[in-house]
mmCIF file of C-alpha atoms in Angstrom:
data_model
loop_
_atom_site.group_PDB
_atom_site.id
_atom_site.type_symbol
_atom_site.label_atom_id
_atom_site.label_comp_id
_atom_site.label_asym_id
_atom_site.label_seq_id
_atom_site.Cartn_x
_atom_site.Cartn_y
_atom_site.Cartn_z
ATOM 1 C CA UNK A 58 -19.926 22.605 21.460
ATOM 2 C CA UNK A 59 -18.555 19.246 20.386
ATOM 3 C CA UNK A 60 -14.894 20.013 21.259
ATOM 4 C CA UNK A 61 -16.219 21.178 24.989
ATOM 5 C CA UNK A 62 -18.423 17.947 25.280
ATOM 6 C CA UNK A 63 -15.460 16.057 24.885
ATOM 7 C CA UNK A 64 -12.946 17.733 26.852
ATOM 8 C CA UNK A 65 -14.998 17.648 29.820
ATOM 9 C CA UNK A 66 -16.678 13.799 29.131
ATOM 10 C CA UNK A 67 -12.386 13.412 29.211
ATOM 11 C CA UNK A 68 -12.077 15.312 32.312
ATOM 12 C CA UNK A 69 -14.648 13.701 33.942
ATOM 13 C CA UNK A 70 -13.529 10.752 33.250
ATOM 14 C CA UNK A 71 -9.754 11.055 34.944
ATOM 15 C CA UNK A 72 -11.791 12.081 37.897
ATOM 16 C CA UNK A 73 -13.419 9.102 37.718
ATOM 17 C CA UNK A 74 -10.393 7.021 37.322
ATOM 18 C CA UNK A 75 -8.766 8.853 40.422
ATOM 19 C CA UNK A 76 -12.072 7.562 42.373
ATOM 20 C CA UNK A 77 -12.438 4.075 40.620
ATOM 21 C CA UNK A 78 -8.510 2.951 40.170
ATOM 22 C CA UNK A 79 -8.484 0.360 37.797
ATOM 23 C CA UNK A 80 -7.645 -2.601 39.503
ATOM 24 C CA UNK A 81 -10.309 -2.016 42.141
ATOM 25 C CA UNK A 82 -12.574 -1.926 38.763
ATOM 26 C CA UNK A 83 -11.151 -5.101 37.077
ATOM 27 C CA UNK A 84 -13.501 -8.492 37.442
ATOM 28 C CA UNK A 85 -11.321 -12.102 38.309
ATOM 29 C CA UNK A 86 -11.331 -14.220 35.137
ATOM 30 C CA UNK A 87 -10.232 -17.424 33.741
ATOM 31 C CA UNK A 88 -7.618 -18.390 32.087
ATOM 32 C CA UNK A 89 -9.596 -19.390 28.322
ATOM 33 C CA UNK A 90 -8.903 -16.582 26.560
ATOM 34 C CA UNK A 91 -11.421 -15.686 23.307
ATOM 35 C CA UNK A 92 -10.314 -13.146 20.604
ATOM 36 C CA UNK A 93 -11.671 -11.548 18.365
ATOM 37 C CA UNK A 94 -10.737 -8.518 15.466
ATOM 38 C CA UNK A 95 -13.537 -6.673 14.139
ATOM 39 C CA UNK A 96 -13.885 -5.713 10.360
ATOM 40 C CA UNK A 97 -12.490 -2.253 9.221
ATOM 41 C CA UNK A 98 -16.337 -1.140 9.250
ATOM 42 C CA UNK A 99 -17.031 -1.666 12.776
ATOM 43 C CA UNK A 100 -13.866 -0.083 13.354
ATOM 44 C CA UNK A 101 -14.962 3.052 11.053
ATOM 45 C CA UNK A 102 -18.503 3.509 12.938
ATOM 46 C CA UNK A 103 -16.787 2.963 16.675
ATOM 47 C CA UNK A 104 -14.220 5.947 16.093
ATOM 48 C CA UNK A 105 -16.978 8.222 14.475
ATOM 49 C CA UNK A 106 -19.931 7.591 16.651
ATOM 50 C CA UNK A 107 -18.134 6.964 20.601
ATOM 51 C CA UNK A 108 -19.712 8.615 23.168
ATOM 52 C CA UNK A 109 -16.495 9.980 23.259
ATOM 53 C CA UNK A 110 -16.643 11.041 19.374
ATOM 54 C CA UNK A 111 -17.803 14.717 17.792
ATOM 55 C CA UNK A 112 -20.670 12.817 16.915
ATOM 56 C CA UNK A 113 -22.267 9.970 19.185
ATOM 57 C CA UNK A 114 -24.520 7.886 18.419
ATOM 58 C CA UNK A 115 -23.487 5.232 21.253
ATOM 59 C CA UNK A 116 -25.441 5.924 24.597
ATOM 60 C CA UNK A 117 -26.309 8.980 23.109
ATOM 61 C CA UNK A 118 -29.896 9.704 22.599
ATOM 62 C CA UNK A 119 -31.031 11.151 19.462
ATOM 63 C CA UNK A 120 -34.363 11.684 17.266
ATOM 64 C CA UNK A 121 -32.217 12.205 13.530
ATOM 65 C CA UNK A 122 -33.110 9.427 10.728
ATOM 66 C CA UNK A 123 -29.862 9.861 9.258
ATOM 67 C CA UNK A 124 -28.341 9.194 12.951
ATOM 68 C CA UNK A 125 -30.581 5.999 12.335
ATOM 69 C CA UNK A 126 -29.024 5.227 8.758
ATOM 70 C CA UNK A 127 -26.102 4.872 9.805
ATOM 71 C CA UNK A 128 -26.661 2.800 12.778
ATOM 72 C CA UNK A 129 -28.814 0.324 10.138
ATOM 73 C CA UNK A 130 -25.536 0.268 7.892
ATOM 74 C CA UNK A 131 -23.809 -0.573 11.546
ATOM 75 C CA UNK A 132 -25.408 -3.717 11.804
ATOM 76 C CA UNK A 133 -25.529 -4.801 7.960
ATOM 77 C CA UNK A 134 -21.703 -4.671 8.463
ATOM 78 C CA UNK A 135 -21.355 -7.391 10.719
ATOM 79 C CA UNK A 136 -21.961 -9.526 8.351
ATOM 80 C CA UNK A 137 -18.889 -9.257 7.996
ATOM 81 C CA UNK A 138 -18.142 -10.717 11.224
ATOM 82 C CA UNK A 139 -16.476 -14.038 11.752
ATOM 83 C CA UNK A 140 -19.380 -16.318 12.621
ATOM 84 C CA UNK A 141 -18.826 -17.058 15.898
ATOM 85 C CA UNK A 142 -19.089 -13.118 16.954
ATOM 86 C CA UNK A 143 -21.889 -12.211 14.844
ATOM 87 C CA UNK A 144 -24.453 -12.669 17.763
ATOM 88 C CA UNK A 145 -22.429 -10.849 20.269
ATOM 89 C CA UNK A 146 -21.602 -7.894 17.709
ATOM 90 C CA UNK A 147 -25.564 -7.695 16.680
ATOM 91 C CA UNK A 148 -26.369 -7.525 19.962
ATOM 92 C CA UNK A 149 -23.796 -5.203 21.609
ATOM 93 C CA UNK A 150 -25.281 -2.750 18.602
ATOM 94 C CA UNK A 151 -28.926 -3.019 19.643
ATOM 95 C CA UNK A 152 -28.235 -2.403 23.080
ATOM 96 C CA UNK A 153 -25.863 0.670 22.829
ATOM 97 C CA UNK A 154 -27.015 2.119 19.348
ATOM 98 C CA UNK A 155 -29.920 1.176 18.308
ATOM 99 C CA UNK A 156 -31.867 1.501 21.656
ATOM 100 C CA UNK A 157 -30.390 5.442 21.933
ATOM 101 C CA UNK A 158 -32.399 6.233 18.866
ATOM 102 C CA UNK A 159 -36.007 7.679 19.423
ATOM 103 C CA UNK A 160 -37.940 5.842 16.605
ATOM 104 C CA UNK A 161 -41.984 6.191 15.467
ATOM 105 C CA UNK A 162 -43.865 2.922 15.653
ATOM 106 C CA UNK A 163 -44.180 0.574 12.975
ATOM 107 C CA UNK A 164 -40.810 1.931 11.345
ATOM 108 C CA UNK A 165 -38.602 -1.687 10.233
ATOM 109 C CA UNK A 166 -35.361 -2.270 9.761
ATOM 110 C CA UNK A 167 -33.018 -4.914 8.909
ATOM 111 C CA UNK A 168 -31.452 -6.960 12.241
ATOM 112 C CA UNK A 169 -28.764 -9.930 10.955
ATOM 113 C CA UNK A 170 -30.210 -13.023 12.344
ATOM 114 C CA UNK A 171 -29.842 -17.284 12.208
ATOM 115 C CA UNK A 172 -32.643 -18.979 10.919
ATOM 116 C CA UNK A 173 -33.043 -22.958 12.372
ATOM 117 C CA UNK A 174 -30.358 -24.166 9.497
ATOM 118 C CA UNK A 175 -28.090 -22.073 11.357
ATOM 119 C CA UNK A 176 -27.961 -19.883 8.557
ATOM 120 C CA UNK A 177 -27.408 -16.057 8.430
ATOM 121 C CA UNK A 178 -29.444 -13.378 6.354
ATOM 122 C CA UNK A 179 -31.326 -10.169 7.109
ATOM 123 C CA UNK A 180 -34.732 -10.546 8.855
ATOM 124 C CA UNK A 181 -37.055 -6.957 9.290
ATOM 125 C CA UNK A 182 -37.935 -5.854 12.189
ATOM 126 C CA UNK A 183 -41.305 -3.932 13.148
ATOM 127 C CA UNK A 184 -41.249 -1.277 16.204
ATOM 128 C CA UNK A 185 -44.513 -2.934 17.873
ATOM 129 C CA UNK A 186 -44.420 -1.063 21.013
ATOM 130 C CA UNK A 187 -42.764 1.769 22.984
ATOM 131 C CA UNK A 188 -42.885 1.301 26.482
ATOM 132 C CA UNK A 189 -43.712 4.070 28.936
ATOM 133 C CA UNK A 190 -41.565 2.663 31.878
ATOM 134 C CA UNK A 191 -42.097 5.511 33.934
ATOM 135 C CA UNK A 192 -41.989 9.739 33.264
ATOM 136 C CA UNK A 193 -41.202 8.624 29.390
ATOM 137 C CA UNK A 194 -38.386 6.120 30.273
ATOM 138 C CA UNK A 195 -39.005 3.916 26.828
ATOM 139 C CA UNK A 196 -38.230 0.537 26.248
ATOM 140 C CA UNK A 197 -38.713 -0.899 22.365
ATOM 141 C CA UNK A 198 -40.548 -3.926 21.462
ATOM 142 C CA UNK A 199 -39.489 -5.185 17.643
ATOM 143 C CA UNK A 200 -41.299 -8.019 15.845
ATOM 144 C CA UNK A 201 -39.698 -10.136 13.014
ATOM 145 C CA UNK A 202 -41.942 -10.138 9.955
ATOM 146 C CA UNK A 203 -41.179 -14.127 10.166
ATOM 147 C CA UNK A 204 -42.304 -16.444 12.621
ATOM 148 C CA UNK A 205 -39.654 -18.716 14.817
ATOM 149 C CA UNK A 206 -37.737 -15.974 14.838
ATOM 150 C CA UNK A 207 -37.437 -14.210 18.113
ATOM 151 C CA UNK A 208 -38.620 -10.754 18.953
ATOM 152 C CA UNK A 209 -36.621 -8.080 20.768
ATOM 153 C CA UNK A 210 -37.466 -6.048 23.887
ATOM 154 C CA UNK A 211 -34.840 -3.838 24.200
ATOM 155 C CA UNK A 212 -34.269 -1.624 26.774
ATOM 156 C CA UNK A 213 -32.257 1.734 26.787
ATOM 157 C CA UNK A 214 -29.498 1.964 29.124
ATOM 158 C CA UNK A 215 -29.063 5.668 31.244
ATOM 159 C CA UNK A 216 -29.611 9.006 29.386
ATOM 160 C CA UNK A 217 -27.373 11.540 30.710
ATOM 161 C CA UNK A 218 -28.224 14.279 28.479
ATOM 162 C CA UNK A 219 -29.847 16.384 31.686
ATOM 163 C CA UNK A 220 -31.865 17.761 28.917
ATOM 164 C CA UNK A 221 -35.971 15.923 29.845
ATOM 165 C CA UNK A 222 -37.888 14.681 31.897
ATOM 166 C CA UNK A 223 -37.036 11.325 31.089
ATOM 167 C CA UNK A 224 -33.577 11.690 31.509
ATOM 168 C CA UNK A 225 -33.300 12.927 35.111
ATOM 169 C CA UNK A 226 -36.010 9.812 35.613
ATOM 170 C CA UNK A 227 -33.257 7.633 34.412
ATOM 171 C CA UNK A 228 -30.579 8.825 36.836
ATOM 172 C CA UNK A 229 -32.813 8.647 39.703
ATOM 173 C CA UNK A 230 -33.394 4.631 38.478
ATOM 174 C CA UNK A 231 -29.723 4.411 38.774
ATOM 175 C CA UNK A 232 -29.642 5.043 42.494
ATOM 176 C CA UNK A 233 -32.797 3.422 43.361
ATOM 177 C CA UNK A 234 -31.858 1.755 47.381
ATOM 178 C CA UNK A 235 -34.012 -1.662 46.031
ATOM 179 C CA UNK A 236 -31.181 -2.045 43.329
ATOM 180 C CA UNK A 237 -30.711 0.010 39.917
ATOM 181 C CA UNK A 238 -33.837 0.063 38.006
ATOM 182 C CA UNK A 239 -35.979 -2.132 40.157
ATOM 183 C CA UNK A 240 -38.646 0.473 41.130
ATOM 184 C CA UNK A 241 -39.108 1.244 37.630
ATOM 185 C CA UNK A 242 -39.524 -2.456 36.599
ATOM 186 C CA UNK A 243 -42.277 -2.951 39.694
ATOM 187 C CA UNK A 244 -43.790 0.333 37.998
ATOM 188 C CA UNK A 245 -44.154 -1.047 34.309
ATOM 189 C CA UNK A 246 -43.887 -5.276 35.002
ATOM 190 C CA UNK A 247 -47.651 -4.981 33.793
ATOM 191 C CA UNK A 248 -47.384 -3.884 30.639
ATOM 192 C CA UNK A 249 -44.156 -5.880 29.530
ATOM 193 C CA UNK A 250 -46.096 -8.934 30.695
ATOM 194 C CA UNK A 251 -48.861 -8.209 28.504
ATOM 195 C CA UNK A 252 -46.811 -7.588 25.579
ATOM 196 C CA UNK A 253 -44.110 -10.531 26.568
ATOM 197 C CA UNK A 254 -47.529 -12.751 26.648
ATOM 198 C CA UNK A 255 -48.865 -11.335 23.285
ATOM 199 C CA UNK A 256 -45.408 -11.697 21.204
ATOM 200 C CA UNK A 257 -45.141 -15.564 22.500
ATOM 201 C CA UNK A 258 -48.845 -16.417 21.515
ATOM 202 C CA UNK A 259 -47.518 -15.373 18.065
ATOM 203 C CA UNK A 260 -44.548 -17.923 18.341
ATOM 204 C CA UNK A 261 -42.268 -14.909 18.422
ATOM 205 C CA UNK A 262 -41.280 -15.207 21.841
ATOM 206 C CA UNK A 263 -39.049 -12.649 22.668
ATOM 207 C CA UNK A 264 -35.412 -11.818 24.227
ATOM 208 C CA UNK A 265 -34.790 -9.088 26.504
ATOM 209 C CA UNK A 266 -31.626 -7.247 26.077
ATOM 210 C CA UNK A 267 -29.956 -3.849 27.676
ATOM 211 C CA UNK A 268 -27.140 -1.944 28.433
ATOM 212 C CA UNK A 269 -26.389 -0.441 31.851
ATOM 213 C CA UNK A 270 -29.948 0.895 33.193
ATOM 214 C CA UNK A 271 -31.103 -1.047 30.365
ATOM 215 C CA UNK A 272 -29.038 -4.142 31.468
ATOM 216 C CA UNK A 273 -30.316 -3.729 34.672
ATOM 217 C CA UNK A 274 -33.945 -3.582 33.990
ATOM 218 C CA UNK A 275 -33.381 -6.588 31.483
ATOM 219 C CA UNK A 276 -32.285 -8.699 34.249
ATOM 220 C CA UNK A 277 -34.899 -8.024 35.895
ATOM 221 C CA UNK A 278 -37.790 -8.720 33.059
ATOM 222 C CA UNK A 279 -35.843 -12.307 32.833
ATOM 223 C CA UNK A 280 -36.107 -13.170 36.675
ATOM 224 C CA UNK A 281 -39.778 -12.333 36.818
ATOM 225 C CA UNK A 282 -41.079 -13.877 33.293
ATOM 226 C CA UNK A 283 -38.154 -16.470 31.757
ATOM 227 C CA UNK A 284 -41.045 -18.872 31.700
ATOM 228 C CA UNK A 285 -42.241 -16.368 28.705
ATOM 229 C CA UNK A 286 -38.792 -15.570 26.821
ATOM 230 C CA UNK A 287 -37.185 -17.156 24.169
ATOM 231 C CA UNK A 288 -34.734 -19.750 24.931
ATOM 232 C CA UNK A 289 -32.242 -18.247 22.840
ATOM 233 C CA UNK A 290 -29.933 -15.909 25.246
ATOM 234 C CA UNK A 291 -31.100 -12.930 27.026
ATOM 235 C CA UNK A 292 -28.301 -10.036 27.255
ATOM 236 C CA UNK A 293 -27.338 -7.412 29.329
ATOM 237 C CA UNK A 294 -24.093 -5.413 28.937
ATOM 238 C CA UNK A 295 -22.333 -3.516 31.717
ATOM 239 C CA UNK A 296 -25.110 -4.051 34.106
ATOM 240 C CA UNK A 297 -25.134 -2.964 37.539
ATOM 241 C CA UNK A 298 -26.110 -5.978 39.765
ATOM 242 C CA UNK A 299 -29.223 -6.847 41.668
ATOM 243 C CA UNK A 300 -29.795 -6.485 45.431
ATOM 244 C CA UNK A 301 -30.707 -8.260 48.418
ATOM 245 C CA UNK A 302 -34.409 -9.986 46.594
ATOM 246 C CA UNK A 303 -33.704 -10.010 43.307
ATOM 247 C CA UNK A 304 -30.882 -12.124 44.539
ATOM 248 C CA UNK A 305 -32.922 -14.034 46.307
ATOM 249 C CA UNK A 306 -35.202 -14.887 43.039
ATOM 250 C CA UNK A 307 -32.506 -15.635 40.877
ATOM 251 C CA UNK A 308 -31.170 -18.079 43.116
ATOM 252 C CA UNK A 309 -34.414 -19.879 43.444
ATOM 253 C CA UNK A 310 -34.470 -20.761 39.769
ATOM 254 C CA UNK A 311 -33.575 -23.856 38.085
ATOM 255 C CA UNK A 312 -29.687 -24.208 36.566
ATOM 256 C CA UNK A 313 -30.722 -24.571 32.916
ATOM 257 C CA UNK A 314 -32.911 -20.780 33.481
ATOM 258 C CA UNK A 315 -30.199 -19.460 34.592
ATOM 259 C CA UNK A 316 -28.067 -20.609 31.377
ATOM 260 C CA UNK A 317 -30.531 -18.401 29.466
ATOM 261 C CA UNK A 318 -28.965 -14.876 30.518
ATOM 262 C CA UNK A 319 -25.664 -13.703 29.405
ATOM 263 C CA UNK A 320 -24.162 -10.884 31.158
ATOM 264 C CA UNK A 321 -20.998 -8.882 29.655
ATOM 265 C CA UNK A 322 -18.722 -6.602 31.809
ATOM 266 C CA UNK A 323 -15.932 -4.688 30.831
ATOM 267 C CA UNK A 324 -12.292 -4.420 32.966
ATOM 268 C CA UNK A 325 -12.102 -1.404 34.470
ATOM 269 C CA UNK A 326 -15.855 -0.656 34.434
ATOM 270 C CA UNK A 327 -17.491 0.539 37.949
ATOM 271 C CA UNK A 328 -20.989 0.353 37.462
ATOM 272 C CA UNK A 329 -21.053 -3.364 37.390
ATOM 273 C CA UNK A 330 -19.143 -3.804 40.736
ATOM 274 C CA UNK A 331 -22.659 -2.480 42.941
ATOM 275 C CA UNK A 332 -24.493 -5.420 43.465
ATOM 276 C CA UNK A 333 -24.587 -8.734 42.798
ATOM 277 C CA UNK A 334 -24.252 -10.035 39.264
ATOM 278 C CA UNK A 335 -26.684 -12.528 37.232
ATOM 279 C CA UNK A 336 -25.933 -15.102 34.363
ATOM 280 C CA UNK A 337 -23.279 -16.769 32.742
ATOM 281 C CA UNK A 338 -20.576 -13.479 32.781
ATOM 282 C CA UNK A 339 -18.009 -12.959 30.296
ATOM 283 C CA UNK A 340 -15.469 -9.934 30.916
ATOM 284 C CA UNK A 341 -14.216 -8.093 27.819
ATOM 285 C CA UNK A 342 -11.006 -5.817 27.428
ATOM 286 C CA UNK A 343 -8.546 -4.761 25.091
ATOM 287 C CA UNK A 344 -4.946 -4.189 24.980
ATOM 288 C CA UNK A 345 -5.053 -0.971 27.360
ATOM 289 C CA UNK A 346 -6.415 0.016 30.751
ATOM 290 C CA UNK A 347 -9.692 1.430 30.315
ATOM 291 C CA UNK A 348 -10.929 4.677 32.758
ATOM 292 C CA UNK A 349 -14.532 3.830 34.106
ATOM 293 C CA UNK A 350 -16.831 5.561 31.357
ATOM 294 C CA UNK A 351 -14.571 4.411 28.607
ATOM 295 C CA UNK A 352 -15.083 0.979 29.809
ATOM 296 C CA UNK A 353 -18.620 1.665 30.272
ATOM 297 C CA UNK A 354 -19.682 2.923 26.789
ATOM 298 C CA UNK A 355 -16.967 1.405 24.640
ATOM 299 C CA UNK A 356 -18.113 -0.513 21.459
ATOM 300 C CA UNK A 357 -16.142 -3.440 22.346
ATOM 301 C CA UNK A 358 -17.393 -5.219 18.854
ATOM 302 C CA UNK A 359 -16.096 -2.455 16.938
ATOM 303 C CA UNK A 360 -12.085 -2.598 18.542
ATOM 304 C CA UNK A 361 -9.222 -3.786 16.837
ATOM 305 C CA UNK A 362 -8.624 -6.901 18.998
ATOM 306 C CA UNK A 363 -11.234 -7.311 21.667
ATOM 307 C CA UNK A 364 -10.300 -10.272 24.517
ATOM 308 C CA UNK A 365 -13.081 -12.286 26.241
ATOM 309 C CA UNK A 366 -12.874 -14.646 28.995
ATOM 310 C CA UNK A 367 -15.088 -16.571 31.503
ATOM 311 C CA UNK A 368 -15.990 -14.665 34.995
ATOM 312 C CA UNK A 369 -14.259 -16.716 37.703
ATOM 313 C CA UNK A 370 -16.746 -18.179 39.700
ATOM 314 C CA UNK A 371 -17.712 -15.930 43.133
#
């Protein structure tokens, strides 16, 4: 079954290059160039555990605690990271593995983190809340067993396993005519407030993070409550962009707000060419043209040589 998943996830995936050419999917940049070569480990767990791989783990849903394990190991091993990548790596894992992983409350686990020294070390986590964003859509709320530390609402990206309820909900979010995910936001805005509200009376103010769907409906937690986020960065990867109102929001809010949300897209990448595009945005790529889902579900921390640069202004 593994072999056929990945022929046709290949297949599909020329199609989609024939549809999305590469240059039509590749994002104007300047000319600071960042890069960066990730530890054999990272290296180890992108090959193994693709989407692409004979067993995923990235953007791939699954229930398994060894599934889990490894994905904990995943993020102990950037340690290993050179400093000024460890955020980006940490967080690129949350977003595409860790949030793919269907986890019982109050489970911990180990998230690399700074403390105010600047220092790094291993702070635990606690699985406060699963949201119910709409027909079982979750999102995850973790809690750091420390205060001053920031908590994590993380957000999972689209499920494309055709296989729940929840799933086909997901897809549907993705071609929502108010902009990716923004029906589903207006749905559960509620109860993330309460919980955004709760977390920062306990000085653990939280972050919101996502990839893709999850990116999406990220962007839009930050627009509508910044005022109760952490001031540490807010992250969404591969994002589709938001439409006509969310546009109109974001624009009404103050320069040093905006500096708050990072948004990552990847060169030859699709999704994040609908719609209109938030934050401070960095494009990544690596020494090869990328076909759309590739570029879309790549590990980018866990590539040989990974190359970053600055958006070019719109």
């Amino acid at each position: 079954m593994s072999n056929v998943r990945t022929w046709s996830l290949s297949k599909l995936d020329s199609l989609l290059g024939t549809c999305f050419p590469y240059q039509r999917c590749s994002y104007e940049t300047q000319e600071e160039i960042k890069t960066y070569r990730s530890p054999l480990s990272l290296q180890k767990f992108a090959k193994e555990h693709g989407y692409f791989s004979h067993a995923p783990l990235l953007s791939f849903v699954s229930s398994s605690q060894g599934d889990l394990k490894v994905v904990q190991g995943a993020l102990e091993n950037t340690v290993e990271v050179d400093n000024n990548w460890l955020d980006f790596c940490v967080t690129e894992l949350l977003c595409k593995a860790l949030a793919y992983r269907d986890i019982a409350l109050s489970h911990e686990i180990k998230i690399p983190v700074r403390n105010l020294q600047n220092q790094i070390f291993l702070e635990t986590f606690v699985l406060d809340r699963i949201f119910n964003l709409w027909q079982q859509m979750p999102a995850f709320g973790w809690i750091p067993k420390n205060s001053h530390i920031s908590s994590l609402l993380i957000f999972r990206g689209t499920d494309c396993s055709l296989t729940t309820k929840r799933s086909l909900a997901s897809l549907f979010s993705d071609l929502d005519f108010s902009g990716p995910g923004f029906s589903v936001f207006r749905k559960a805005k509620l109860q993330i407030q309460e919980w955004l509200a709760q977390v920062h009376q306990k000085k653990k103010t939280a972050r919101v993070l996502g990839c893709s769907l999850g990116g999406a409906l990220a962007g839009h937690t930050f627009i509508e409550y910044y005022d109760l986020l952490s001031k540490e960065s807010s992250v969404a990867f591969h994002p589709p962009g938001v439409f006509k109102q969310e546009k109109k929001n974001w624009n009404q809010l103050e320069k040093e707000i905006k500096q708050r949300f990072i948004t990552y897209v990847a060169q030859g990448d699709s999704v994040s060419k609908v719609g209109s595009l938030i934050g401070n945005r960095y494009v990544l790529s690596i020494d090869a043209e990328l076909k759309p889902l590739v570029a879309h579900t790549l590990l980018f921390a866990g590539q040989p040589l990974l190359i970053c640069q600055n958006a070019r202004e719109l």
